[in-house]
Amino acid sequence: MIKVYVSTAGIALMLCAPVGALAATSDSTTGALTGTIIRPILVTANQGLQFGTIVRPGSGTGTVTLSNAGALSVTGTGAIALPSSVMHAAMFTASGEGGQTFTLTIDSSVTLTNAAPSGGTLAVSTTNDAGCTASCALSGVLGATTSGTLIFHVGGTFAISSATPTGAYSGTMNVVVTYN
């Protein structure tokens, strides 16, 4: 009878035990880890914007325009570009990890300053042929052995008059590339 009593007590303890006590006491899983390493983005000035030598108008006003392709036009009475002068649009190369998108910011206006004693400034409005601003893309693909690139040109326009001071004008423009 004693054996039956102990067995009944053992069964009673098992029936009264919490349900969780019979469940597994540990579990495990794995989680994925990823990361992508890319080249830094760079912008290189391959050549500067050069309007050449312009003869100001004899009277009134005119406009000097250099296209993104490097074609120069000059308007105004008697205003001309000297045919022997060198003119070309600015050229830049953005480079970095292939296939990546970036934002391109180019100064829309630039001031050229005359270093001659006569002084003076020219306000240049710029144009470009990048075809993008907020979502540009580099050529190539992620992980390629060579950098992806985007080459673009910048031209500009400025007003000129018979009173524009003579002399050599110069200035700089800011070009910024930022990965998206």
mmCIF file of the C-alpha atoms, coordinates in Angstrom:
data_MODEL
# 
_entry.id   MODEL 
# 
loop_
_atom_site.group_PDB 
_atom_site.id 
_atom_site.type_symbol 
_atom_site.label_atom_id 
_atom_site.label_alt_id 
_atom_site.label_comp_id 
_atom_site.label_asym_id 
_atom_site.label_entity_id 
_atom_site.label_seq_id 
_atom_site.pdbx_PDB_ins_code 
_atom_site.Cartn_x 
_atom_site.Cartn_y 
_atom_site.Cartn_z 
_atom_site.occupancy 
_atom_site.B_iso_or_equiv 
_atom_site.pdbx_formal_charge 
_atom_site.auth_seq_id 
_atom_site.auth_comp_id 
_atom_site.auth_asym_id 
_atom_site.auth_atom_id 
_atom_site.pdbx_PDB_model_num 
ATOM 1   C CA . MET A 1 1   ? 0.000  0.000   0.000   1.00 0.00 ? 1   MET A CA 1 
ATOM 2   C CA . ILE A 1 2   ? 2.882  2.325   0.663   1.00 0.00 ? 2   ILE A CA 1 
ATOM 3   C CA . LYS A 1 3   ? 4.079  1.951   -2.902  1.00 0.00 ? 3   LYS A CA 1 
ATOM 4   C CA . VAL A 1 4   ? 0.683  2.945   -4.257  1.00 0.00 ? 4   VAL A CA 1 
ATOM 5   C CA . TYR A 1 5   ? 0.594  5.996   -2.032  1.00 0.00 ? 5   TYR A CA 1 
ATOM 6   C CA . VAL A 1 6   ? 4.027  7.244   -3.267  1.00 0.00 ? 6   VAL A CA 1 
ATOM 7   C CA . SER A 1 7   ? 3.055  6.660   -6.872  1.00 0.00 ? 7   SER A CA 1 
ATOM 8   C CA . THR A 1 8   ? -0.163 8.592   -6.394  1.00 0.00 ? 8   THR A CA 1 
ATOM 9   C CA . ALA A 1 9   ? 1.733  11.460  -4.776  1.00 0.00 ? 9   ALA A CA 1 
ATOM 10  C CA . GLY A 1 10  ? 4.221  11.556  -7.708  1.00 0.00 ? 10  GLY A CA 1 
ATOM 11  C CA . ILE A 1 11  ? 1.389  11.626  -10.209 1.00 0.00 ? 11  ILE A CA 1 
ATOM 12  C CA . ALA A 1 12  ? -0.358 14.359  -8.242  1.00 0.00 ? 12  ALA A CA 1 
ATOM 13  C CA . LEU A 1 13  ? 2.830  16.490  -8.243  1.00 0.00 ? 13  LEU A CA 1 
ATOM 14  C CA . MET A 1 14  ? 3.234  16.072  -11.979 1.00 0.00 ? 14  MET A CA 1 
ATOM 15  C CA . LEU A 1 15  ? -0.367 17.071  -12.623 1.00 0.00 ? 15  LEU A CA 1 
ATOM 16  C CA . CYS A 1 16  ? -0.035 20.167  -10.453 1.00 0.00 ? 16  CYS A CA 1 
ATOM 17  C CA . ALA A 1 17  ? 3.250  21.322  -12.040 1.00 0.00 ? 17  ALA A CA 1 
ATOM 18  C CA . PRO A 1 18  ? 3.071  24.433  -14.231 1.00 0.00 ? 18  PRO A CA 1 
ATOM 19  C CA . VAL A 1 19  ? 2.756  23.807  -17.985 1.00 0.00 ? 19  VAL A CA 1 
ATOM 20  C CA . GLY A 1 20  ? 5.964  25.785  -18.759 1.00 0.00 ? 20  GLY A CA 1 
ATOM 21  C CA . ALA A 1 21  ? 8.021  23.436  -16.654 1.00 0.00 ? 21  ALA A CA 1 
ATOM 22  C CA . LEU A 1 22  ? 7.516  20.764  -19.283 1.00 0.00 ? 22  LEU A CA 1 
ATOM 23  C CA . ALA A 1 23  ? 8.489  23.081  -22.237 1.00 0.00 ? 23  ALA A CA 1 
ATOM 24  C CA . ALA A 1 24  ? 12.027 23.542  -23.639 1.00 0.00 ? 24  ALA A CA 1 
ATOM 25  C CA . THR A 1 25  ? 14.269 25.813  -21.580 1.00 0.00 ? 25  THR A CA 1 
ATOM 26  C CA . SER A 1 26  ? 16.162 27.486  -24.505 1.00 0.00 ? 26  SER A CA 1 
ATOM 27  C CA . ASP A 1 27  ? 15.945 28.269  -28.236 1.00 0.00 ? 27  ASP A CA 1 
ATOM 28  C CA . SER A 1 28  ? 18.167 29.948  -30.830 1.00 0.00 ? 28  SER A CA 1 
ATOM 29  C CA . THR A 1 29  ? 18.128 31.417  -34.336 1.00 0.00 ? 29  THR A CA 1 
ATOM 30  C CA . THR A 1 30  ? 20.463 33.429  -36.563 1.00 0.00 ? 30  THR A CA 1 
ATOM 31  C CA . GLY A 1 31  ? 20.100 36.955  -37.963 1.00 0.00 ? 31  GLY A CA 1 
ATOM 32  C CA . ALA A 1 32  ? 21.566 38.293  -41.199 1.00 0.00 ? 32  ALA A CA 1 
ATOM 33  C CA . LEU A 1 33  ? 24.251 40.996  -41.189 1.00 0.00 ? 33  LEU A CA 1 
ATOM 34  C CA . THR A 1 34  ? 24.974 43.004  -44.354 1.00 0.00 ? 34  THR A CA 1 
ATOM 35  C CA . GLY A 1 35  ? 26.988 46.040  -45.392 1.00 0.00 ? 35  GLY A CA 1 
ATOM 36  C CA . THR A 1 36  ? 28.123 47.681  -48.600 1.00 0.00 ? 36  THR A CA 1 
ATOM 37  C CA . ILE A 1 37  ? 31.431 49.482  -49.058 1.00 0.00 ? 37  ILE A CA 1 
ATOM 38  C CA . ILE A 1 38  ? 31.724 51.992  -51.908 1.00 0.00 ? 38  ILE A CA 1 
ATOM 39  C CA . ARG A 1 39  ? 34.368 54.322  -53.308 1.00 0.00 ? 39  ARG A CA 1 
ATOM 40  C CA . PRO A 1 40  ? 34.256 57.970  -52.254 1.00 0.00 ? 40  PRO A CA 1 
ATOM 41  C CA . ILE A 1 41  ? 32.586 60.329  -54.717 1.00 0.00 ? 41  ILE A CA 1 
ATOM 42  C CA . LEU A 1 42  ? 34.878 62.882  -56.355 1.00 0.00 ? 42  LEU A CA 1 
ATOM 43  C CA . VAL A 1 43  ? 34.516 65.761  -58.797 1.00 0.00 ? 43  VAL A CA 1 
ATOM 44  C CA . THR A 1 44  ? 37.409 66.871  -60.996 1.00 0.00 ? 44  THR A CA 1 
ATOM 45  C CA . ALA A 1 45  ? 37.696 70.109  -62.968 1.00 0.00 ? 45  ALA A CA 1 
ATOM 46  C CA . ASN A 1 46  ? 39.085 68.938  -66.330 1.00 0.00 ? 46  ASN A CA 1 
ATOM 47  C CA . GLN A 1 47  ? 39.061 72.416  -67.896 1.00 0.00 ? 47  GLN A CA 1 
ATOM 48  C CA . GLY A 1 48  ? 37.790 75.846  -66.922 1.00 0.00 ? 48  GLY A CA 1 
ATOM 49  C CA . LEU A 1 49  ? 35.197 77.950  -68.699 1.00 0.00 ? 49  LEU A CA 1 
ATOM 50  C CA . GLN A 1 50  ? 36.961 80.342  -71.051 1.00 0.00 ? 50  GLN A CA 1 
ATOM 51  C CA . PHE A 1 51  ? 34.999 83.024  -72.901 1.00 0.00 ? 51  PHE A CA 1 
ATOM 52  C CA . GLY A 1 52  ? 38.006 84.152  -74.962 1.00 0.00 ? 52  GLY A CA 1 
ATOM 53  C CA . THR A 1 53  ? 38.687 87.783  -75.863 1.00 0.00 ? 53  THR A CA 1 
ATOM 54  C CA . ILE A 1 54  ? 35.620 89.922  -76.513 1.00 0.00 ? 54  ILE A CA 1 
ATOM 55  C CA . VAL A 1 55  ? 35.500 93.396  -78.091 1.00 0.00 ? 55  VAL A CA 1 
ATOM 56  C CA . ARG A 1 56  ? 32.835 95.357  -76.200 1.00 0.00 ? 56  ARG A CA 1 
ATOM 57  C CA . PRO A 1 57  ? 30.068 97.083  -78.186 1.00 0.00 ? 57  PRO A CA 1 
ATOM 58  C CA . GLY A 1 58  ? 30.820 100.546 -79.568 1.00 0.00 ? 58  GLY A CA 1 
ATOM 59  C CA . SER A 1 59  ? 27.464 101.721 -78.221 1.00 0.00 ? 59  SER A CA 1 
ATOM 60  C CA . GLY A 1 60  ? 24.596 100.232 -76.274 1.00 0.00 ? 60  GLY A CA 1 
ATOM 61  C CA . THR A 1 61  ? 24.591 96.735  -74.797 1.00 0.00 ? 61  THR A CA 1 
ATOM 62  C CA . GLY A 1 62  ? 25.134 93.171  -75.872 1.00 0.00 ? 62  GLY A CA 1 
ATOM 63  C CA . THR A 1 63  ? 25.318 89.612  -74.595 1.00 0.00 ? 63  THR A CA 1 
ATOM 64  C CA . VAL A 1 64  ? 28.117 87.051  -74.567 1.00 0.00 ? 64  VAL A CA 1 
ATOM 65  C CA . THR A 1 65  ? 26.987 83.411  -74.495 1.00 0.00 ? 65  THR A CA 1 
ATOM 66  C CA . LEU A 1 66  ? 29.148 80.312  -74.411 1.00 0.00 ? 66  LEU A CA 1 
ATOM 67  C CA . SER A 1 67  ? 27.100 77.137  -74.877 1.00 0.00 ? 67  SER A CA 1 
ATOM 68  C CA . ASN A 1 68  ? 27.732 73.898  -72.977 1.00 0.00 ? 68  ASN A CA 1 
ATOM 69  C CA . ALA A 1 69  ? 29.194 72.566  -76.233 1.00 0.00 ? 69  ALA A CA 1 
ATOM 70  C CA . GLY A 1 70  ? 31.667 75.486  -76.417 1.00 0.00 ? 70  GLY A CA 1 
ATOM 71  C CA . ALA A 1 71  ? 29.987 77.576  -79.142 1.00 0.00 ? 71  ALA A CA 1 
ATOM 72  C CA . LEU A 1 72  ? 30.355 81.326  -78.524 1.00 0.00 ? 72  LEU A CA 1 
ATOM 73  C CA . SER A 1 73  ? 27.907 83.995  -79.642 1.00 0.00 ? 73  SER A CA 1 
ATOM 74  C CA . VAL A 1 74  ? 28.274 87.745  -79.088 1.00 0.00 ? 74  VAL A CA 1 
ATOM 75  C CA . THR A 1 75  ? 25.559 90.338  -79.695 1.00 0.00 ? 75  THR A CA 1 
ATOM 76  C CA . GLY A 1 76  ? 25.665 94.155  -79.575 1.00 0.00 ? 76  GLY A CA 1 
ATOM 77  C CA . THR A 1 77  ? 26.661 96.878  -82.004 1.00 0.00 ? 77  THR A CA 1 
ATOM 78  C CA . GLY A 1 78  ? 30.265 96.229  -82.973 1.00 0.00 ? 78  GLY A CA 1 
ATOM 79  C CA . ALA A 1 79  ? 30.786 93.556  -80.258 1.00 0.00 ? 79  ALA A CA 1 
ATOM 80  C CA . ILE A 1 80  ? 32.753 90.552  -81.471 1.00 0.00 ? 80  ILE A CA 1 
ATOM 81  C CA . ALA A 1 81  ? 34.834 87.667  -80.220 1.00 0.00 ? 81  ALA A CA 1 
ATOM 82  C CA . LEU A 1 82  ? 38.370 87.772  -81.552 1.00 0.00 ? 82  LEU A CA 1 
ATOM 83  C CA . PRO A 1 83  ? 38.764 84.731  -83.793 1.00 0.00 ? 83  PRO A CA 1 
ATOM 84  C CA . SER A 1 84  ? 42.290 84.083  -82.508 1.00 0.00 ? 84  SER A CA 1 
ATOM 85  C CA . SER A 1 85  ? 41.147 83.738  -78.881 1.00 0.00 ? 85  SER A CA 1 
ATOM 86  C CA . VAL A 1 86  ? 40.668 80.417  -77.106 1.00 0.00 ? 86  VAL A CA 1 
ATOM 87  C CA . MET A 1 87  ? 37.178 79.643  -75.874 1.00 0.00 ? 87  MET A CA 1 
ATOM 88  C CA . HIS A 1 88  ? 35.619 76.517  -74.408 1.00 0.00 ? 88  HIS A CA 1 
ATOM 89  C CA . ALA A 1 89  ? 33.017 75.413  -71.897 1.00 0.00 ? 89  ALA A CA 1 
ATOM 90  C CA . ALA A 1 90  ? 34.146 74.112  -68.528 1.00 0.00 ? 90  ALA A CA 1 
ATOM 91  C CA . MET A 1 91  ? 34.334 70.325  -68.253 1.00 0.00 ? 91  MET A CA 1 
ATOM 92  C CA . PHE A 1 92  ? 33.966 68.298  -65.054 1.00 0.00 ? 92  PHE A CA 1 
ATOM 93  C CA . THR A 1 93  ? 34.031 64.587  -64.216 1.00 0.00 ? 93  THR A CA 1 
ATOM 94  C CA . ALA A 1 94  ? 32.122 63.131  -61.283 1.00 0.00 ? 94  ALA A CA 1 
ATOM 95  C CA . SER A 1 95  ? 33.467 59.705  -60.315 1.00 0.00 ? 95  SER A CA 1 
ATOM 96  C CA . GLY A 1 96  ? 32.760 57.117  -57.648 1.00 0.00 ? 96  GLY A CA 1 
ATOM 97  C CA . GLU A 1 97  ? 31.107 53.743  -57.181 1.00 0.00 ? 97  GLU A CA 1 
ATOM 98  C CA . GLY A 1 98  ? 29.404 52.559  -60.356 1.00 0.00 ? 98  GLY A CA 1 
ATOM 99  C CA . GLY A 1 99  ? 25.629 52.715  -60.546 1.00 0.00 ? 99  GLY A CA 1 
ATOM 100 C CA . GLN A 1 100 ? 25.256 54.973  -57.498 1.00 0.00 ? 100 GLN A CA 1 
ATOM 101 C CA . THR A 1 101 ? 23.051 58.070  -57.514 1.00 0.00 ? 101 THR A CA 1 
ATOM 102 C CA . PHE A 1 102 ? 24.156 61.500  -56.384 1.00 0.00 ? 102 PHE A CA 1 
ATOM 103 C CA . THR A 1 103 ? 23.064 65.123  -56.186 1.00 0.00 ? 103 THR A CA 1 
ATOM 104 C CA . LEU A 1 104 ? 24.834 67.680  -58.390 1.00 0.00 ? 104 LEU A CA 1 
ATOM 105 C CA . THR A 1 105 ? 24.949 71.350  -57.378 1.00 0.00 ? 105 THR A CA 1 
ATOM 106 C CA . ILE A 1 106 ? 26.547 73.961  -59.654 1.00 0.00 ? 106 ILE A CA 1 
ATOM 107 C CA . ASP A 1 107 ? 26.563 77.700  -58.945 1.00 0.00 ? 107 ASP A CA 1 
ATOM 108 C CA . SER A 1 108 ? 23.821 79.174  -61.115 1.00 0.00 ? 108 SER A CA 1 
ATOM 109 C CA . SER A 1 109 ? 25.528 82.555  -61.120 1.00 0.00 ? 109 SER A CA 1 
ATOM 110 C CA . VAL A 1 110 ? 29.165 83.566  -60.740 1.00 0.00 ? 110 VAL A CA 1 
ATOM 111 C CA . THR A 1 111 ? 30.840 86.966  -60.493 1.00 0.00 ? 111 THR A CA 1 
ATOM 112 C CA . LEU A 1 112 ? 33.937 87.603  -62.586 1.00 0.00 ? 112 LEU A CA 1 
ATOM 113 C CA . THR A 1 113 ? 36.168 90.395  -61.282 1.00 0.00 ? 113 THR A CA 1 
ATOM 114 C CA . ASN A 1 114 ? 38.433 92.640  -63.329 1.00 0.00 ? 114 ASN A CA 1 
ATOM 115 C CA . ALA A 1 115 ? 41.957 92.795  -61.890 1.00 0.00 ? 115 ALA A CA 1 
ATOM 116 C CA . ALA A 1 116 ? 42.869 95.919  -63.897 1.00 0.00 ? 116 ALA A CA 1 
ATOM 117 C CA . PRO A 1 117 ? 42.903 99.334  -62.202 1.00 0.00 ? 117 PRO A CA 1 
ATOM 118 C CA . SER A 1 118 ? 39.632 100.138 -63.991 1.00 0.00 ? 118 SER A CA 1 
ATOM 119 C CA . GLY A 1 119 ? 37.907 97.424  -61.903 1.00 0.00 ? 119 GLY A CA 1 
ATOM 120 C CA . GLY A 1 120 ? 34.470 96.130  -62.693 1.00 0.00 ? 120 GLY A CA 1 
ATOM 121 C CA . THR A 1 121 ? 32.585 92.861  -62.456 1.00 0.00 ? 121 THR A CA 1 
ATOM 122 C CA . LEU A 1 122 ? 30.600 90.639  -64.784 1.00 0.00 ? 122 LEU A CA 1 
ATOM 123 C CA . ALA A 1 123 ? 27.615 88.618  -63.548 1.00 0.00 ? 123 ALA A CA 1 
ATOM 124 C CA . VAL A 1 124 ? 27.671 85.247  -65.348 1.00 0.00 ? 124 VAL A CA 1 
ATOM 125 C CA . SER A 1 125 ? 24.601 82.971  -65.412 1.00 0.00 ? 125 SER A CA 1 
ATOM 126 C CA . THR A 1 126 ? 25.692 79.352  -65.855 1.00 0.00 ? 126 THR A CA 1 
ATOM 127 C CA . THR A 1 127 ? 24.132 76.440  -67.727 1.00 0.00 ? 127 THR A CA 1 
ATOM 128 C CA . ASN A 1 128 ? 25.144 72.781  -67.832 1.00 0.00 ? 128 ASN A CA 1 
ATOM 129 C CA . ASP A 1 129 ? 24.490 69.637  -69.835 1.00 0.00 ? 129 ASP A CA 1 
ATOM 130 C CA . ALA A 1 130 ? 24.478 67.116  -66.961 1.00 0.00 ? 130 ALA A CA 1 
ATOM 131 C CA . GLY A 1 131 ? 20.756 66.548  -67.487 1.00 0.00 ? 131 GLY A CA 1 
ATOM 132 C CA . CYS A 1 132 ? 20.196 65.982  -63.766 1.00 0.00 ? 132 CYS A CA 1 
ATOM 133 C CA . THR A 1 133 ? 20.484 67.646  -60.378 1.00 0.00 ? 133 THR A CA 1 
ATOM 134 C CA . ALA A 1 134 ? 18.835 65.727  -57.527 1.00 0.00 ? 134 ALA A CA 1 
ATOM 135 C CA . SER A 1 135 ? 19.194 62.227  -58.956 1.00 0.00 ? 135 SER A CA 1 
ATOM 136 C CA . CYS A 1 136 ? 22.253 61.871  -61.184 1.00 0.00 ? 136 CYS A CA 1 
ATOM 137 C CA . ALA A 1 137 ? 23.761 58.424  -61.721 1.00 0.00 ? 137 ALA A CA 1 
ATOM 138 C CA . LEU A 1 138 ? 27.312 57.254  -62.239 1.00 0.00 ? 138 LEU A CA 1 
ATOM 139 C CA . SER A 1 139 ? 27.980 54.827  -65.088 1.00 0.00 ? 139 SER A CA 1 
ATOM 140 C CA . GLY A 1 140 ? 28.957 51.230  -64.342 1.00 0.00 ? 140 GLY A CA 1 
ATOM 141 C CA . VAL A 1 141 ? 27.848 48.852  -61.603 1.00 0.00 ? 141 VAL A CA 1 
ATOM 142 C CA . LEU A 1 142 ? 28.459 48.338  -57.905 1.00 0.00 ? 142 LEU A CA 1 
ATOM 143 C CA . GLY A 1 143 ? 31.713 46.488  -57.216 1.00 0.00 ? 143 GLY A CA 1 
ATOM 144 C CA . ALA A 1 144 ? 33.266 46.947  -60.665 1.00 0.00 ? 144 ALA A CA 1 
ATOM 145 C CA . THR A 1 145 ? 37.052 47.288  -60.830 1.00 0.00 ? 145 THR A CA 1 
ATOM 146 C CA . THR A 1 146 ? 36.779 50.754  -62.384 1.00 0.00 ? 146 THR A CA 1 
ATOM 147 C CA . SER A 1 147 ? 34.961 53.826  -61.094 1.00 0.00 ? 147 SER A CA 1 
ATOM 148 C CA . GLY A 1 148 ? 31.649 54.950  -62.508 1.00 0.00 ? 148 GLY A CA 1 
ATOM 149 C CA . THR A 1 149 ? 31.690 58.432  -64.065 1.00 0.00 ? 149 THR A CA 1 
ATOM 150 C CA . LEU A 1 150 ? 29.530 61.265  -65.338 1.00 0.00 ? 150 LEU A CA 1 
ATOM 151 C CA . ILE A 1 151 ? 31.159 63.944  -67.524 1.00 0.00 ? 151 ILE A CA 1 
ATOM 152 C CA . PHE A 1 152 ? 29.372 67.273  -67.879 1.00 0.00 ? 152 PHE A CA 1 
ATOM 153 C CA . HIS A 1 153 ? 30.051 70.740  -69.292 1.00 0.00 ? 153 HIS A CA 1 
ATOM 154 C CA . VAL A 1 154 ? 29.209 74.214  -68.018 1.00 0.00 ? 154 VAL A CA 1 
ATOM 155 C CA . GLY A 1 155 ? 28.651 77.269  -70.197 1.00 0.00 ? 155 GLY A CA 1 
ATOM 156 C CA . GLY A 1 156 ? 27.480 80.748  -69.338 1.00 0.00 ? 156 GLY A CA 1 
ATOM 157 C CA . THR A 1 157 ? 26.080 84.116  -70.346 1.00 0.00 ? 157 THR A CA 1 
ATOM 158 C CA . PHE A 1 158 ? 26.858 87.683  -69.314 1.00 0.00 ? 158 PHE A CA 1 
ATOM 159 C CA . ALA A 1 159 ? 25.773 91.158  -70.362 1.00 0.00 ? 159 ALA A CA 1 
ATOM 160 C CA . ILE A 1 160 ? 28.285 93.598  -71.830 1.00 0.00 ? 160 ILE A CA 1 
ATOM 161 C CA . SER A 1 161 ? 27.986 97.263  -72.679 1.00 0.00 ? 161 SER A CA 1 
ATOM 162 C CA . SER A 1 162 ? 30.018 100.073 -74.236 1.00 0.00 ? 162 SER A CA 1 
ATOM 163 C CA . ALA A 1 163 ? 30.823 101.115 -70.635 1.00 0.00 ? 163 ALA A CA 1 
ATOM 164 C CA . THR A 1 164 ? 32.091 97.712  -69.453 1.00 0.00 ? 164 THR A CA 1 
ATOM 165 C CA . PRO A 1 165 ? 35.622 98.291  -68.100 1.00 0.00 ? 165 PRO A CA 1 
ATOM 166 C CA . THR A 1 166 ? 38.373 96.647  -70.150 1.00 0.00 ? 166 THR A CA 1 
ATOM 167 C CA . GLY A 1 167 ? 40.784 94.156  -68.614 1.00 0.00 ? 167 GLY A CA 1 
ATOM 168 C CA . ALA A 1 168 ? 41.107 90.482  -67.686 1.00 0.00 ? 168 ALA A CA 1 
ATOM 169 C CA . TYR A 1 169 ? 38.171 89.120  -65.662 1.00 0.00 ? 169 TYR A CA 1 
ATOM 170 C CA . SER A 1 170 ? 38.330 85.971  -63.561 1.00 0.00 ? 170 SER A CA 1 
ATOM 171 C CA . GLY A 1 171 ? 36.361 84.073  -60.947 1.00 0.00 ? 171 GLY A CA 1 
ATOM 172 C CA . THR A 1 172 ? 35.507 80.601  -59.709 1.00 0.00 ? 172 THR A CA 1 
ATOM 173 C CA . MET A 1 173 ? 32.411 78.434  -59.653 1.00 0.00 ? 173 MET A CA 1 
ATOM 174 C CA . ASN A 1 174 ? 31.469 75.823  -57.085 1.00 0.00 ? 174 ASN A CA 1 
ATOM 175 C CA . VAL A 1 175 ? 30.548 72.304  -58.175 1.00 0.00 ? 175 VAL A CA 1 
ATOM 176 C CA . VAL A 1 176 ? 29.403 69.893  -55.442 1.00 0.00 ? 176 VAL A CA 1 
ATOM 177 C CA . VAL A 1 177 ? 28.600 66.176  -55.776 1.00 0.00 ? 177 VAL A CA 1 
ATOM 178 C CA . THR A 1 178 ? 26.978 64.264  -52.889 1.00 0.00 ? 178 THR A CA 1 
ATOM 179 C CA . TYR A 1 179 ? 25.918 60.618  -52.772 1.00 0.00 ? 179 TYR A CA 1 
ATOM 180 C CA . ASN A 1 180 ? 22.170 60.143  -52.221 1.00 0.00 ? 180 ASN A CA 1 
# 
